[in-house]
Amino acid sequence: MKRIFKHIIPAAGLVLLFGTTSCTKDLDVTPLDPNMDTNINYEGLFNKCYATIAMAGNGGANGDCDIDGIDGGTSGYVRQMWNANELPTDEAINGWGDDGIEQSCFNTYDESHPMLNGYFSRLTTSITYCNQYLNEASGYNAQMTAEVRFLRCLHYYLLMDAFGRVPFTETLSDPVIYSRQEIFDWLVKELTENVEPNLSEAKPKKSGDTGYGRVDKAAAWILLSRIYLNAEVYTGTAKWSEAAEYAKKVMDSAYKINTTSIGGWSAYQMLFMGDNGETDAAYEAIFPILQDGLRTTSWGTSQFLCAGSFDSDMHANPNDKDATNGLSGQVWGGNRTRPQLIQKFFPNLDAPQAASYEMPTIAGDDRAIFDGVGREINNLDRATFKNGYAVAKFINFKTDGSSGHDATFMDADFFFFRKAEAYLTYAEATARQAGSSATAEGVKAINVLRARAHATERSGYSLQDICDEWSREFYFEGRRRTDLIRFGKFGGNTDYIWQWKGGTYAGRNFDAYRNIYAIPASQLPTYNNEQNPGY
């Protein structure tokens, strides 16, 4: 069993520390509630600042939820981030009938979208936990304070990326509305002046090591590199040199691209397995979100990524071809690919109806972890799970072929930031500085990842190639919408169409204002009832 690291404690302990007063009272409250009443000790609230990303509430998967008005599984931090950044894109489509899913898949979301309301509320509630810690315990421990400041930066970044204008406060006072430019400037200043200098040194860890799951300097560098990479979208001014600078810091750090293969599992597959915190895969994880099938459970983190992508006809274990995903009965049949994702690996859309453990060899790329058995490659019907190849990337098997230590819940940690991101950030940022093609050093950076995947290394990469490489390396990890927007391929009159884009089977462009989500209707009073343009 993996050990919970020093300052992150099991869900049961959180209940004792917080009682039942830590959740916001309603989705209609001011997003950053200055009246939130939490009876806490310092380390308890520190734990909660991390735990809000990993679990829906203090009681784990089946306990209370921090967000009222939406169930705990749906309200999960990673699940909502994933829905917001994958379902509207060329990578994923979902067939469930839940309110809001069709609107996400067809790019017709508006201010009444329930999942985006939940995402907004999850992020702002998480900010409130951080503000409470900083209000009460900022002098308790300098490193812990820096970590909480980092987490607050992460929440503000995601909120700004999704919704544009942000309700902002660093205290428990009522927020004011900040523009993207103001949030961008604050993030850079906060991360460089108050966060990075006080974090621990960049050092990779496994789950048995002290500090596993806590952020260090590399987390600040990789978040800065991502913010700078998207600076032109957020502010109108490109910051390619700064993006490359901070990406290079991560590349030069002690964190490692996993190249170890165990038991027939590829080095890439090992990043998403039930023992990813115990193998060398952990050394690539700059910020792992801890999941444990007995102690840190959630329906909305790795569980969602695995169970939501499987049905009972899929078999992802080459060592046991009767096994499914390493979970018992957790096959929800929801998320699967759009053909444009398959096309990144099979340009002629000639991917065979093969099992997921056979597909990488056929594709010539270890990252092509798709199941095509009995499936249609096209999304003829959104509601039919077998319309679209399935993704078997996230599984609960361990590298010895066994399942996780709980039949129902995942052991696989979710790697929020991986060192691999820095290589693609560096390649893209330097390519944009050079014109439109990867530099010699950028080519080397991309080839590091392709070599790990046993894909053919190339002598050059265009910006379009780099955009496609982002998808090959990071599909289904909750970032595609942001990448497509940066490359000018999401909203507006673009040159890129995918199946069901804009709500038609053949696909069509939709208006550029949808690059930013609508402010949820329940939150508009905080904005003096000023909606984002276009909605």
Coordinates of C-alpha atoms in Angstrom, one line a residue:
M1 CA 0.0 0.0 0.0
K2 CA 1.4 3.4 -0.9
R3 CA 2.0 5.6 2.1
I4 CA 0.2 9.0 2.3
F5 CA 2.9 11.6 2.4
K6 CA 3.7 13.5 5.6
H7 CA 1.2 16.3 5.4
I8 CA -1.5 14.7 3.3
I9 CA -3.7 12.6 5.5
P10 CA -6.5 10.1 4.8
A11 CA -10.0 11.3 4.2
A12 CA -11.2 10.1 7.6
G13 CA -8.8 12.4 9.3
L14 CA -10.0 15.3 7.3
V15 CA -13.5 14.7 8.6
L16 CA -12.3 14.9 12.2
L17 CA -10.4 18.1 11.4
F18 CA -13.1 19.9 9.6
G19 CA -16.3 18.5 10.9
T20 CA -19.1 19.4 8.4
T21 CA -18.6 23.1 8.0
S22 CA -16.0 23.2 5.2
C23 CA -18.3 23.3 2.1
T24 CA -19.9 26.3 0.5
K25 CA -23.6 26.6 1.3
D26 CA -24.9 26.8 -2.3
L27 CA -23.8 27.3 -5.8
D28 CA -25.5 30.6 -5.7
V29 CA -23.3 32.1 -3.1
T30 CA -20.5 34.6 -3.9
P31 CA -17.8 32.4 -5.5
L32 CA -15.2 33.3 -2.9
D33 CA -17.3 33.2 0.3
P34 CA -15.9 35.5 2.9
N35 CA -18.2 34.0 5.5
M36 CA -17.0 30.4 5.1
D37 CA -16.7 28.9 8.6
T38 CA -14.0 26.3 9.0
N39 CA -12.9 25.0 12.4
I40 CA -9.4 23.9 11.6
N41 CA -5.8 23.4 12.7
Y42 CA -3.0 24.6 10.4
E43 CA -1.9 21.2 9.0
G44 CA -5.6 20.2 8.6
L45 CA -6.3 23.1 6.3
F46 CA -3.0 22.6 4.5
N47 CA -4.1 19.1 3.8
K48 CA -7.4 20.3 2.6
C49 CA -5.8 22.7 0.1
Y50 CA -4.3 19.6 -1.6
A51 CA -7.2 17.3 -1.0
T52 CA -9.7 19.5 -2.8
I53 CA -8.0 18.4 -6.1
A54 CA -8.0 14.7 -5.2
M55 CA -11.4 14.3 -3.6
A56 CA -14.9 15.7 -3.8
G57 CA -15.2 16.3 -0.1
N58 CA -13.9 15.3 3.3
G59 CA -15.3 11.8 3.3
G60 CA -13.8 10.5 0.1
A61 CA -15.8 9.1 -2.8
N62 CA -18.9 8.3 -0.9
G63 CA -18.8 11.1 1.7
D64 CA -19.9 14.7 1.7
C65 CA -19.2 17.0 -1.2
D66 CA -17.6 20.5 -0.9
I67 CA -20.0 21.8 -3.7
D68 CA -23.7 21.7 -3.0
G69 CA -26.1 21.2 -5.8
I70 CA -24.0 18.7 -7.8
D71 CA -23.0 15.2 -6.9
G72 CA -19.5 14.4 -5.6
G73 CA -18.4 12.4 -8.5
T74 CA -19.4 14.9 -11.1
S75 CA -18.0 17.8 -9.1
G76 CA -14.5 16.4 -8.9
Y77 CA -11.7 18.8 -9.8
V78 CA -10.0 16.7 -12.4
R79 CA -13.2 15.5 -13.9
Q80 CA -14.5 19.0 -14.4
M81 CA -11.2 20.2 -15.8
W82 CA -11.3 17.2 -18.2
N83 CA -14.9 17.8 -19.3
A84 CA -14.1 21.5 -20.0
N85 CA -10.9 20.8 -21.9
E86 CA -11.6 17.5 -23.7
L87 CA -15.3 17.1 -24.6
P88 CA -15.4 20.2 -26.8
T89 CA -12.4 19.2 -28.9
D90 CA -11.1 16.8 -31.5
E91 CA -10.1 14.2 -28.9
A92 CA -13.1 13.1 -27.0
I93 CA -16.9 12.6 -27.2
N94 CA -19.3 11.2 -24.6
G95 CA -22.6 9.4 -25.0
W96 CA -24.2 9.9 -21.6
G97 CA -27.4 11.8 -21.2
D98 CA -26.3 13.9 -18.3
D99 CA -27.4 17.6 -18.6
G100 CA -24.7 19.6 -20.3
I101 CA -22.7 16.8 -22.0
E102 CA -24.2 17.2 -25.4
Q103 CA -23.7 20.9 -25.2
S104 CA -20.0 20.4 -24.5
C105 CA -19.6 17.9 -27.3
F106 CA -21.4 20.1 -29.8
N107 CA -19.8 23.4 -28.7
T108 CA -23.2 24.9 -27.7
Y109 CA -22.5 25.6 -24.0
D110 CA -23.9 28.8 -22.4
E111 CA -24.4 30.4 -19.0
S112 CA -26.8 27.6 -17.8
H113 CA -24.3 24.8 -18.3
P114 CA -24.4 22.8 -15.1
M115 CA -20.9 21.2 -15.4
L116 CA -19.2 24.5 -16.1
N117 CA -21.1 25.9 -13.1
G118 CA -19.6 23.1 -11.1
Y119 CA -16.1 23.7 -12.5
F120 CA -16.3 27.4 -11.6
S121 CA -17.5 26.6 -8.1
R122 CA -14.9 23.9 -7.6
L123 CA -12.1 26.3 -8.5
T124 CA -13.3 29.2 -6.5
T125 CA -14.0 27.0 -3.5
S126 CA -10.5 25.7 -3.7
I127 CA -9.2 29.3 -3.8
T128 CA -11.1 30.0 -0.6
Y129 CA -9.4 27.1 1.2
C130 CA -6.1 28.5 0.2
N131 CA -7.0 32.0 1.2
Q132 CA -8.2 30.7 4.6
Y133 CA -4.9 28.9 5.2
L134 CA -2.9 32.0 4.1
N135 CA -5.1 34.2 6.3
E136 CA -4.6 32.1 9.4
A137 CA -1.3 30.3 9.0
S138 CA 0.9 32.1 6.5
G139 CA 3.6 32.5 9.2
Y140 CA 3.5 28.8 10.3
N141 CA 5.9 27.3 7.9
A142 CA 7.5 29.1 4.9
Q143 CA 7.6 26.1 2.6
M144 CA 4.0 25.1 3.3
T145 CA 2.9 28.7 2.7
A146 CA 4.6 28.7 -0.7
E147 CA 2.9 25.4 -1.6
V148 CA -0.5 26.8 -0.8
R149 CA 0.3 29.9 -2.8
F150 CA 1.2 27.7 -5.7
L151 CA -2.1 25.8 -5.4
R152 CA -3.9 29.1 -5.4
C153 CA -2.0 30.2 -8.5
L154 CA -3.0 26.9 -10.2
H155 CA -6.7 27.5 -9.4
Y156 CA -6.6 31.1 -10.6
Y157 CA -4.8 30.0 -13.8
L158 CA -7.4 27.4 -14.7
L159 CA -10.3 29.8 -13.8
M160 CA -8.8 32.5 -16.0
D161 CA -8.1 30.1 -18.8
A162 CA -11.7 28.9 -18.9
F163 CA -13.7 32.0 -18.0
G164 CA -11.5 34.9 -18.9
R165 CA -12.4 37.5 -16.3
V166 CA -11.9 36.2 -12.7
P167 CA -13.3 37.1 -9.3
F168 CA -10.1 37.8 -7.4
T169 CA -9.1 38.2 -3.8
E170 CA -6.1 37.2 -1.8
T171 CA -7.9 37.4 1.5
L172 CA -11.3 36.4 2.8
S173 CA -12.8 39.7 1.7
D174 CA -15.3 40.0 -1.2
P175 CA -13.6 39.6 -4.6
V176 CA -13.2 42.1 -7.4
I177 CA -13.2 41.2 -11.1
Y178 CA -9.8 41.0 -12.7
S179 CA -9.2 40.9 -16.4
R180 CA -7.0 38.2 -18.0
Q181 CA -4.1 40.7 -18.2
E182 CA -4.4 41.5 -14.5
I183 CA -4.5 37.8 -13.6
F184 CA -1.6 37.1 -15.9
D185 CA 0.5 39.8 -14.3
W186 CA -0.4 38.7 -10.8
L187 CA 0.4 35.0 -11.5
V188 CA 3.8 35.9 -12.9
K189 CA 4.6 38.1 -9.9
E190 CA 3.2 35.7 -7.3
L191 CA 5.0 32.6 -8.8
T192 CA 8.4 34.3 -9.3
E193 CA 8.5 36.4 -6.1
N194 CA 6.5 34.5 -3.4
V195 CA 6.2 30.9 -4.6
E196 CA 9.3 29.6 -6.4
P197 CA 11.9 31.0 -4.0
N198 CA 10.3 29.3 -1.0
L199 CA 9.5 25.9 -2.4
S200 CA 11.8 22.9 -1.8
E201 CA 14.4 22.0 -4.4
A202 CA 13.3 20.2 -7.5
K203 CA 13.6 16.5 -6.7
P204 CA 11.7 13.5 -8.1
K205 CA 10.1 11.1 -5.6
K206 CA 8.3 7.9 -5.4
S207 CA 5.3 7.3 -3.1
G208 CA 7.4 6.0 -0.3
D209 CA 9.5 9.1 -0.2
T210 CA 8.8 12.0 2.1
G211 CA 7.1 14.8 0.1
Y212 CA 5.7 12.7 -2.7
G213 CA 2.6 14.6 -4.0
R214 CA 3.8 18.0 -2.7
V215 CA 4.9 20.6 -5.1
D216 CA 8.5 21.9 -5.4
K217 CA 10.3 24.4 -7.5
A218 CA 9.8 22.4 -10.7
A219 CA 6.0 22.8 -10.3
A220 CA 6.4 26.6 -10.3
W221 CA 8.6 26.4 -13.4
I222 CA 6.2 24.3 -15.4
L223 CA 3.2 26.4 -14.4
L224 CA 5.1 29.5 -15.5
S225 CA 6.1 27.9 -18.7
R226 CA 2.5 27.0 -19.5
I227 CA 1.3 30.5 -18.6
Y228 CA 3.9 32.1 -20.8
L229 CA 3.2 29.7 -23.6
N230 CA -0.4 30.9 -23.7
A231 CA 0.5 34.6 -23.0
E232 CA -0.5 35.8 -26.5
V233 CA -4.0 34.3 -26.0
Y234 CA -4.4 35.8 -22.5
T235 CA -2.8 39.2 -23.0
G236 CA -2.3 39.8 -26.7
T237 CA 1.5 39.8 -26.2
A238 CA 3.6 36.7 -26.9
K239 CA 6.1 35.5 -24.3
W240 CA 7.9 32.7 -26.2
S241 CA 11.3 33.3 -24.8
E242 CA 10.0 33.2 -21.2
A243 CA 8.1 30.0 -22.0
A244 CA 11.2 28.4 -23.4
E245 CA 13.3 29.6 -20.4
Y246 CA 11.1 28.0 -17.8
A247 CA 10.6 24.9 -19.8
K248 CA 14.4 24.5 -20.0
K249 CA 14.6 24.7 -16.3
V250 CA 12.3 21.7 -16.0
M251 CA 14.2 19.9 -18.7
D252 CA 17.4 20.4 -16.9
S253 CA 16.0 19.4 -13.5
A254 CA 16.4 16.1 -11.8
Y255 CA 13.0 14.9 -12.9
K256 CA 13.2 12.2 -15.5
I257 CA 11.3 11.1 -18.6
N258 CA 10.3 7.5 -17.8
T259 CA 12.0 5.1 -20.2
T260 CA 11.7 2.0 -18.1
S261 CA 9.5 -0.8 -19.3
I262 CA 8.4 -3.6 -16.9
G263 CA 6.4 -6.8 -17.5
G264 CA 5.6 -6.0 -21.1
W265 CA 4.0 -2.7 -20.2
S266 CA 5.5 0.3 -22.2
A267 CA 7.3 3.1 -20.4
Y268 CA 4.5 5.4 -21.6
Q269 CA 1.7 3.1 -20.3
M270 CA 3.4 2.9 -16.9
L271 CA 2.6 6.6 -16.4
F272 CA -1.1 5.8 -16.1
M273 CA -1.2 2.5 -14.1
G274 CA -2.1 1.4 -10.6
D275 CA 1.5 1.4 -9.3
N276 CA 2.7 4.6 -11.1
G277 CA 3.7 6.1 -7.8
E278 CA 5.9 3.1 -7.0
T279 CA 7.8 2.6 -10.3
D280 CA 10.2 4.9 -12.1
A281 CA 7.2 6.4 -13.8
A282 CA 6.9 8.5 -10.6
Y283 CA 10.1 10.4 -11.5
E284 CA 8.3 12.0 -14.4
A285 CA 5.4 13.3 -12.2
I286 CA 6.1 16.9 -11.2
F287 CA 2.7 17.1 -9.4
P288 CA 1.0 13.7 -8.8
I289 CA -2.6 13.9 -7.4
L290 CA -2.7 11.0 -5.0
Q291 CA -5.3 8.3 -5.4
D292 CA -5.5 5.2 -3.2
G293 CA -8.2 2.6 -3.5
L294 CA -8.6 2.3 0.2
R295 CA -7.6 5.7 1.7
T296 CA -8.0 8.5 -0.9
T297 CA -10.9 7.6 -3.1
S298 CA -12.8 9.7 -5.7
W299 CA -15.3 9.1 -8.5
G300 CA -13.9 12.2 -10.2
T301 CA -10.2 11.7 -10.6
S302 CA -8.3 8.6 -12.0
Q303 CA -11.5 6.6 -11.4
F304 CA -13.4 8.8 -13.9
L305 CA -10.6 8.6 -16.5
C306 CA -10.4 4.8 -16.3
A307 CA -14.0 3.6 -15.7
G308 CA -15.5 6.3 -17.9
S309 CA -13.5 5.1 -20.9
F310 CA -14.2 1.4 -20.6
D311 CA -17.0 -1.0 -21.3
S312 CA -17.0 -4.7 -20.3
D313 CA -16.0 -5.9 -23.7
M314 CA -12.5 -4.2 -23.4
H315 CA -9.5 -6.1 -22.2
A316 CA -6.4 -4.0 -21.5
N317 CA -4.1 -6.5 -19.8
P318 CA -1.8 -8.5 -22.2
N319 CA -0.9 -10.8 -19.3
D320 CA -4.6 -11.7 -18.6
K321 CA -6.7 -11.3 -21.7
D322 CA -10.0 -11.9 -19.7
A323 CA -9.3 -9.0 -17.4
T324 CA -10.8 -5.5 -18.2
N325 CA -9.2 -2.5 -16.6
G326 CA -8.1 -3.6 -13.1
L327 CA -11.4 -2.6 -11.5
S328 CA -14.4 -4.8 -10.7
G329 CA -17.5 -3.7 -12.5
Q330 CA -16.3 -0.1 -13.0
V331 CA -17.0 0.1 -16.7
W332 CA -19.2 3.2 -17.4
G333 CA -19.0 3.3 -21.2
G334 CA -18.9 7.1 -21.7
N335 CA -15.8 8.8 -23.1
R336 CA -14.2 7.6 -26.3
T337 CA -12.2 9.1 -29.2
R338 CA -13.2 11.2 -32.2
P339 CA -11.7 9.9 -35.4
Q340 CA -9.4 12.9 -35.6
L341 CA -7.5 11.6 -32.6
I342 CA -7.0 8.2 -34.2
Q343 CA -5.8 10.0 -37.3
K344 CA -2.9 11.4 -35.4
F345 CA -1.6 7.8 -35.3
F346 CA -3.2 6.4 -38.4
P347 CA -3.3 9.2 -41.0
N348 CA -5.5 7.2 -43.4
L349 CA -7.9 6.2 -40.6
D350 CA -7.0 2.6 -41.2
A351 CA -6.6 1.6 -37.6
P352 CA -7.6 -2.0 -37.2
Q353 CA -10.2 -3.4 -34.8
A354 CA -7.5 -4.5 -32.4
A355 CA -7.2 -4.7 -28.7
S356 CA -5.5 -1.8 -26.9
Y357 CA -2.4 -3.9 -26.0
E358 CA -1.9 -4.7 -29.7
M359 CA -2.6 -1.2 -31.2
P360 CA 0.7 0.5 -30.2
T361 CA 2.7 -2.0 -32.2
I362 CA 0.5 -1.7 -35.2
A363 CA 0.6 2.1 -35.0
G364 CA 4.4 2.2 -34.5
D365 CA 3.8 4.4 -31.4
D366 CA 3.4 3.2 -27.8
R367 CA 1.1 6.1 -27.1
A368 CA -1.7 4.7 -29.4
I369 CA -3.5 2.9 -26.5
F370 CA -6.8 2.5 -28.3
D371 CA -9.3 -0.4 -28.4
G372 CA -11.0 -1.0 -31.7
V373 CA -12.5 -4.5 -31.1
G374 CA -16.1 -4.5 -32.4
R375 CA -16.0 -0.7 -32.7
E376 CA -16.8 1.8 -35.4
I377 CA -14.0 4.4 -35.9
N378 CA -16.6 7.2 -36.6
N379 CA -19.0 8.8 -34.1
L380 CA -22.1 8.0 -36.1
D381 CA -24.2 8.4 -33.0
R382 CA -23.0 10.4 -30.0
A383 CA -25.0 8.1 -27.6
T384 CA -23.5 4.8 -28.8
F385 CA -20.3 4.0 -26.9
K386 CA -19.0 1.7 -29.6
N387 CA -19.2 4.5 -32.2
G388 CA -15.6 5.7 -31.7
Y389 CA -12.5 3.8 -30.7
A390 CA -12.0 3.5 -26.9
V391 CA -9.1 4.8 -24.8
A392 CA -7.4 2.3 -22.5
K393 CA -4.7 4.7 -21.4
F394 CA -5.7 4.9 -17.7
I395 CA -5.9 1.5 -16.0
N396 CA -5.6 0.1 -12.5
F397 CA -3.4 -2.9 -13.3
K398 CA 0.0 -2.9 -11.8
T399 CA 3.2 -3.6 -13.8
D400 CA 3.3 -7.2 -12.4
G401 CA -0.1 -7.7 -14.1
S402 CA -2.2 -7.7 -10.9
S403 CA -5.0 -5.3 -10.1
G404 CA -5.0 -2.6 -7.5
H405 CA -5.5 -3.4 -3.9
D406 CA -9.2 -2.4 -3.9
A407 CA -11.7 -3.9 -6.3
T408 CA -13.7 -0.7 -6.8
F409 CA -11.4 2.3 -6.6
M410 CA -8.2 3.3 -8.4
D411 CA -4.7 3.3 -7.0
A412 CA -3.3 5.1 -10.1
D413 CA -2.3 8.7 -9.2
F414 CA -3.1 11.4 -11.7
F415 CA 0.0 13.2 -13.0
F416 CA -1.2 16.8 -13.2
F417 CA 2.1 18.0 -14.6
R418 CA 4.6 15.7 -16.3
K419 CA 8.2 16.5 -17.3
A420 CA 7.2 15.6 -20.9
E421 CA 5.2 18.9 -21.1
A422 CA 8.4 20.9 -20.8
Y423 CA 9.9 19.3 -23.9
L424 CA 6.9 20.2 -26.1
T425 CA 6.7 23.7 -24.6
Y426 CA 10.3 24.3 -25.3
A427 CA 10.0 22.9 -28.9
E428 CA 6.9 25.0 -29.6
A429 CA 8.2 28.2 -28.0
T430 CA 11.5 28.1 -29.8
A431 CA 9.8 27.2 -33.1
R432 CA 7.6 30.2 -32.9
Q433 CA 10.6 32.4 -32.2
A434 CA 12.3 31.0 -35.2
G435 CA 9.4 31.4 -37.6
S436 CA 7.4 28.3 -38.1
S437 CA 9.7 25.3 -37.8
A438 CA 11.3 23.6 -34.8
T439 CA 14.9 24.6 -34.1
A440 CA 17.6 21.9 -33.9
E441 CA 17.2 21.8 -30.1
G442 CA 13.5 21.7 -30.5
V443 CA 13.7 18.7 -32.8
K444 CA 15.9 17.0 -30.2
A445 CA 13.3 17.7 -27.5
I446 CA 10.4 16.2 -29.5
N447 CA 12.5 13.2 -30.5
V448 CA 13.1 12.4 -26.8
L449 CA 9.4 11.8 -26.4
R450 CA 9.0 10.0 -29.7
A451 CA 12.0 7.8 -28.9
R452 CA 10.4 6.9 -25.5
A453 CA 7.2 5.9 -27.5
H454 CA 9.3 3.9 -30.1
A455 CA 7.9 6.2 -32.8
T456 CA 9.9 7.2 -35.8
E457 CA 12.2 10.2 -34.9
R458 CA 12.1 13.0 -37.5
S459 CA 14.6 15.5 -38.7
G460 CA 12.1 18.4 -38.6
Y461 CA 8.8 19.6 -37.3
S462 CA 6.4 22.3 -38.4
L463 CA 4.1 24.1 -36.0
Q464 CA 1.3 21.8 -37.3
D465 CA 3.4 18.8 -36.4
I466 CA 4.0 20.2 -33.0
C467 CA 0.3 20.8 -32.5
D468 CA -0.3 17.1 -33.4
E469 CA 2.4 16.0 -31.1
W470 CA 0.8 17.7 -28.2
S471 CA -2.2 15.5 -28.9
R472 CA -0.2 12.3 -29.3
E473 CA 1.6 12.8 -26.0
F474 CA -1.2 14.3 -23.8
Y475 CA -4.6 13.1 -25.2
F476 CA -7.2 12.6 -22.6
E477 CA -5.1 14.4 -19.9
G478 CA -7.3 17.5 -19.8
R479 CA -5.5 20.2 -21.8
R480 CA -6.5 19.9 -25.5
R481 CA -8.9 22.9 -25.6
T482 CA -6.2 25.3 -24.5
D483 CA -3.7 23.9 -27.1
L484 CA -6.2 24.2 -29.9
I485 CA -7.0 27.8 -29.0
R486 CA -3.3 28.7 -28.9
F487 CA -2.9 27.2 -32.4
G488 CA -5.9 29.1 -33.7
K489 CA -7.9 25.8 -34.4
F490 CA -10.8 26.0 -31.9
G491 CA -13.4 28.8 -32.2
G492 CA -13.6 31.2 -35.1
N493 CA -13.0 30.8 -38.8
T494 CA -10.4 28.1 -38.5
D495 CA -8.9 25.6 -41.0
Y496 CA -9.5 22.6 -38.7
I497 CA -12.8 20.7 -38.5
W498 CA -13.5 17.6 -36.5
Q499 CA -16.5 15.3 -36.3
W500 CA -19.5 16.9 -34.5
K501 CA -17.6 20.2 -34.2
G502 CA -20.3 22.9 -33.9
G503 CA -23.0 20.2 -33.6
T504 CA -23.0 18.7 -37.1
Y505 CA -21.7 15.2 -38.0
A506 CA -19.4 16.6 -40.7
G507 CA -18.3 19.4 -38.4
R508 CA -18.4 23.2 -38.8
N509 CA -16.8 26.2 -37.3
F510 CA -18.3 28.0 -34.4
D511 CA -17.9 31.5 -33.2
A512 CA -14.6 32.6 -31.6
Y513 CA -16.3 34.0 -28.5
R514 CA -16.7 30.4 -27.4
N515 CA -13.0 30.2 -26.8
I516 CA -14.0 31.5 -23.4
Y517 CA -16.8 30.0 -21.4
A518 CA -19.9 31.9 -20.3
I519 CA -19.9 33.1 -16.7
P520 CA -22.4 30.8 -15.0
A521 CA -25.7 32.5 -14.5
S522 CA -25.6 31.9 -10.7
Q523 CA -22.3 33.7 -10.5
L524 CA -23.3 36.8 -12.5
P525 CA -24.2 39.0 -9.5
T526 CA -20.5 38.9 -8.6
Y527 CA -19.8 40.4 -12.1
N528 CA -22.5 43.1 -11.7
N529 CA -24.4 41.0 -14.2
E530 CA -21.9 41.6 -17.0
Q531 CA -21.7 38.4 -19.1
N532 CA -18.7 37.5 -21.2
P533 CA -19.1 38.8 -24.8
G534 CA -21.2 36.8 -27.2
Y535 CA -23.4 34.9 -24.6

